[in-house]
mmCIF file of C-alpha atoms in Angstrom:
data_model
loop_
_atom_site.group_PDB
_atom_site.id
_atom_site.type_symbol
_atom_site.label_atom_id
_atom_site.label_comp_id
_atom_site.label_asym_id
_atom_site.label_seq_id
_atom_site.Cartn_x
_atom_site.Cartn_y
_atom_site.Cartn_z
ATOM 1 C CA UNK A 600 0.354 0.162 -0.075
ATOM 2 C CA UNK A 601 1.588 3.575 -0.748
ATOM 3 C CA UNK A 602 0.947 6.536 0.950
ATOM 4 C CA UNK A 603 -0.072 9.358 -1.608
ATOM 5 C CA UNK A 604 -0.713 12.689 -0.223
ATOM 6 C CA UNK A 605 -4.043 13.950 -0.285
ATOM 7 C CA UNK A 606 -4.511 16.498 -2.798
ATOM 8 C CA UNK A 607 -6.356 20.097 -1.989
ATOM 9 C CA UNK A 608 -8.927 20.230 -4.594
ATOM 10 C CA UNK A 609 -10.068 23.491 -2.925
ATOM 11 C CA UNK A 610 -6.962 25.314 -4.386
ATOM 12 C CA UNK A 611 -7.194 26.049 -8.375
ATOM 13 C CA UNK A 612 -4.233 25.157 -10.253
ATOM 14 C CA UNK A 613 -1.254 26.582 -10.748
ATOM 15 C CA UNK A 614 -0.604 27.717 -14.353
ATOM 16 C CA UNK A 615 3.117 27.511 -14.688
ATOM 17 C CA UNK A 616 2.926 29.317 -18.756
ATOM 18 C CA UNK A 617 0.891 32.095 -17.122
ATOM 19 C CA UNK A 618 4.406 34.625 -17.302
ATOM 20 C CA UNK A 619 4.902 33.485 -20.644
ATOM 21 C CA UNK A 620 3.937 36.506 -22.966
ATOM 22 C CA UNK A 621 4.413 33.735 -26.235
ATOM 23 C CA UNK A 622 1.642 31.518 -24.196
ATOM 24 C CA UNK A 623 -0.860 34.133 -24.083
ATOM 25 C CA UNK A 624 -0.589 35.022 -27.833
ATOM 26 C CA UNK A 625 -0.853 31.760 -29.092
ATOM 27 C CA UNK A 626 -4.586 31.596 -26.705
ATOM 28 C CA UNK A 627 -5.512 34.259 -28.037
ATOM 29 C CA UNK A 628 -4.160 34.172 -31.876
ATOM 30 C CA UNK A 629 -6.340 30.407 -31.360
ATOM 31 C CA UNK A 630 -9.059 31.927 -30.058
ATOM 32 C CA UNK A 631 -9.429 34.922 -32.551
ATOM 33 C CA UNK A 632 -8.776 32.554 -35.674
ATOM 34 C CA UNK A 633 -11.443 30.036 -34.500
ATOM 35 C CA UNK A 634 -13.688 32.645 -34.171
ATOM 36 C CA UNK A 635 -13.088 34.106 -37.366
ATOM 37 C CA UNK A 636 -12.928 30.234 -39.041
ATOM 38 C CA UNK A 637 -16.657 30.142 -37.832
ATOM 39 C CA UNK A 638 -17.720 33.603 -39.451
ATOM 40 C CA UNK A 639 -16.443 32.297 -43.180
ATOM 41 C CA UNK A 640 -18.592 29.190 -42.796
ATOM 42 C CA UNK A 641 -21.113 30.907 -44.974
ATOM 43 C CA UNK A 642 -18.823 32.134 -47.684
ATOM 44 C CA UNK A 643 -17.173 28.209 -47.851
ATOM 45 C CA UNK A 644 -13.887 29.412 -47.262
ATOM 46 C CA UNK A 645 -11.262 28.880 -44.519
ATOM 47 C CA UNK A 646 -8.974 31.584 -43.250
ATOM 48 C CA UNK A 647 -6.107 30.891 -44.893
ATOM 49 C CA UNK A 648 -7.745 31.169 -48.357
ATOM 50 C CA UNK A 649 -9.121 34.474 -47.117
ATOM 51 C CA UNK A 650 -5.525 35.748 -46.472
ATOM 52 C CA UNK A 651 -4.730 34.507 -49.945
ATOM 53 C CA UNK A 652 -7.608 36.537 -51.109
ATOM 54 C CA UNK A 653 -6.954 39.699 -49.765
ATOM 55 C CA UNK A 654 -3.356 39.471 -50.410
ATOM 56 C CA UNK A 655 -4.181 38.694 -54.421
ATOM 57 C CA UNK A 656 -6.587 41.237 -54.374
ATOM 58 C CA UNK A 657 -3.656 43.893 -52.936
ATOM 59 C CA UNK A 658 -1.242 42.567 -55.373
ATOM 60 C CA UNK A 659 -3.043 41.308 -58.625
ATOM 61 C CA UNK A 660 -0.916 39.681 -61.007
ATOM 62 C CA UNK A 661 1.516 38.366 -57.701
ATOM 63 C CA UNK A 662 3.261 35.060 -58.637
ATOM 64 C CA UNK A 663 2.027 31.930 -56.355
ATOM 65 C CA UNK A 664 5.528 31.621 -54.713
ATOM 66 C CA UNK A 665 5.551 35.429 -53.664
ATOM 67 C CA UNK A 666 2.363 35.176 -51.880
ATOM 68 C CA UNK A 667 3.038 31.878 -49.806
ATOM 69 C CA UNK A 668 6.392 33.623 -49.054
ATOM 70 C CA UNK A 669 4.505 36.549 -47.465
ATOM 71 C CA UNK A 670 1.831 34.593 -45.649
ATOM 72 C CA UNK A 671 4.099 31.949 -44.484
ATOM 73 C CA UNK A 672 2.493 28.914 -46.601
ATOM 74 C CA UNK A 673 4.347 26.129 -47.551
ATOM 75 C CA UNK A 674 4.895 25.852 -51.162
ATOM 76 C CA UNK A 675 3.757 22.455 -51.231
ATOM 77 C CA UNK A 676 0.360 23.937 -49.797
ATOM 78 C CA UNK A 677 -0.090 26.877 -52.157
ATOM 79 C CA UNK A 678 -0.757 24.785 -55.206
ATOM 80 C CA UNK A 679 -3.528 22.801 -53.658
ATOM 81 C CA UNK A 680 -4.681 26.134 -52.346
ATOM 82 C CA UNK A 681 -5.144 27.812 -55.381
ATOM 83 C CA UNK A 682 -6.391 25.488 -57.285
ATOM 84 C CA UNK A 683 -9.081 25.063 -54.780
ATOM 85 C CA UNK A 684 -9.905 29.083 -55.316
ATOM 86 C CA UNK A 685 -9.702 28.594 -58.787
ATOM 87 C CA UNK A 686 -12.376 25.734 -58.715
ATOM 88 C CA UNK A 687 -14.518 28.078 -56.901
ATOM 89 C CA UNK A 688 -14.314 30.571 -59.490
ATOM 90 C CA UNK A 689 -12.318 33.371 -57.232
ATOM 91 C CA UNK A 690 -8.716 33.784 -58.789
ATOM 92 C CA UNK A 691 -7.544 32.479 -62.035
ATOM 93 C CA UNK A 692 -3.670 32.577 -63.166
ATOM 94 C CA UNK A 693 -2.636 34.863 -65.705
ATOM 95 C CA UNK A 694 0.570 35.103 -68.112
ATOM 96 C CA UNK A 695 3.174 37.483 -67.045
ATOM 97 C CA UNK A 696 6.020 35.843 -68.838
ATOM 98 C CA UNK A 697 6.871 32.687 -71.201
ATOM 99 C CA UNK A 698 7.242 30.646 -68.112
ATOM 100 C CA UNK A 699 5.710 32.155 -65.105
ATOM 101 C CA UNK A 700 1.992 33.053 -64.411
ATOM 102 C CA UNK A 701 0.612 35.349 -62.058
ATOM 103 C CA UNK A 702 -2.756 35.210 -59.896
ATOM 104 C CA UNK A 703 -5.645 37.422 -60.334
ATOM 105 C CA UNK A 704 -8.868 37.913 -58.408
ATOM 106 C CA UNK A 705 -12.333 36.969 -60.907
ATOM 107 C CA UNK A 706 -15.346 39.259 -60.332
ATOM 108 C CA UNK A 707 -16.279 36.842 -57.864
ATOM 109 C CA UNK A 708 -13.077 36.819 -56.294
ATOM 110 C CA UNK A 709 -13.472 40.290 -55.985
ATOM 111 C CA UNK A 710 -17.269 40.448 -54.510
ATOM 112 C CA UNK A 711 -15.985 37.855 -51.771
ATOM 113 C CA UNK A 712 -12.969 39.781 -50.654
ATOM 114 C CA UNK A 713 -15.417 42.664 -49.655
ATOM 115 C CA UNK A 714 -17.358 40.397 -47.934
ATOM 116 C CA UNK A 715 -14.086 38.902 -45.999
ATOM 117 C CA UNK A 716 -13.138 42.137 -44.740
ATOM 118 C CA UNK A 717 -16.816 42.855 -43.360
ATOM 119 C CA UNK A 718 -16.167 39.242 -41.744
ATOM 120 C CA UNK A 719 -12.723 40.385 -40.289
ATOM 121 C CA UNK A 720 -14.264 44.078 -39.172
ATOM 122 C CA UNK A 721 -16.857 41.764 -37.333
ATOM 123 C CA UNK A 722 -14.729 39.452 -35.739
ATOM 124 C CA UNK A 723 -12.131 42.038 -34.414
ATOM 125 C CA UNK A 724 -14.666 43.838 -33.161
ATOM 126 C CA UNK A 725 -16.402 40.620 -31.521
ATOM 127 C CA UNK A 726 -12.578 39.405 -30.289
ATOM 128 C CA UNK A 727 -10.948 42.701 -28.923
ATOM 129 C CA UNK A 728 -13.817 44.925 -28.058
ATOM 130 C CA UNK A 729 -12.561 45.504 -24.721
ATOM 131 C CA UNK A 730 -8.761 47.118 -26.164
ATOM 132 C CA UNK A 731 -9.014 50.399 -26.277
ATOM 133 C CA UNK A 732 -8.148 52.012 -29.490
ATOM 134 C CA UNK A 733 -4.733 53.326 -28.112
ATOM 135 C CA UNK A 734 -3.462 50.103 -26.590
ATOM 136 C CA UNK A 735 -5.017 48.295 -29.597
ATOM 137 C CA UNK A 736 -2.891 50.590 -32.105
ATOM 138 C CA UNK A 737 0.297 50.247 -29.624
ATOM 139 C CA UNK A 738 -0.029 46.590 -29.508
ATOM 140 C CA UNK A 739 -0.584 46.723 -33.376
ATOM 141 C CA UNK A 740 2.905 48.301 -33.775
ATOM 142 C CA UNK A 741 4.725 46.293 -31.384
ATOM 143 C CA UNK A 742 3.421 42.949 -32.727
ATOM 144 C CA UNK A 743 4.298 44.437 -36.651
ATOM 145 C CA UNK A 744 7.656 45.299 -35.455
ATOM 146 C CA UNK A 745 8.816 41.676 -34.338
ATOM 147 C CA UNK A 746 11.419 40.277 -36.713
ATOM 148 C CA UNK A 747 9.730 36.522 -37.168
ATOM 149 C CA UNK A 748 12.520 35.783 -39.582
ATOM 150 C CA UNK A 749 14.118 33.636 -36.822
ATOM 151 C CA UNK A 750 11.117 31.136 -37.003
ATOM 152 C CA UNK A 751 12.419 29.766 -40.446
ATOM 153 C CA UNK A 752 14.556 26.910 -40.401
ATOM 154 C CA UNK A 753 18.211 27.377 -41.110
#
């Protein structure tokens, strides 16, 4: 027979990750993205589709490889992602030179981009309403200034 100490179930468990910024950023990001994904269901797209659509809208004719590089999407995942958007009639490939092509939105893609922007605004309000504008601006500035190139494998 072993004598195990009795646990005091009245004490709240201590979260050892509480002091770490990365932990909180991951949790907030996961919750925000889950909320955003749910909001996109009626458009029949995923958050990754939405980011690609908005990137292509901002840079018509952009090469697929550049989209992946800027959005942190692996090249192996870009081809099927673009193929799905093409099948849905949201984007199309256009010739750039003899060997390469770019991506542009179709009319349906442009309409979808407008709906995505509304969904993003609604999600931002839903998830971050308790953050006042000054704090939000400073937080955005700080997070945007971080160099995340260290994430890439050497």
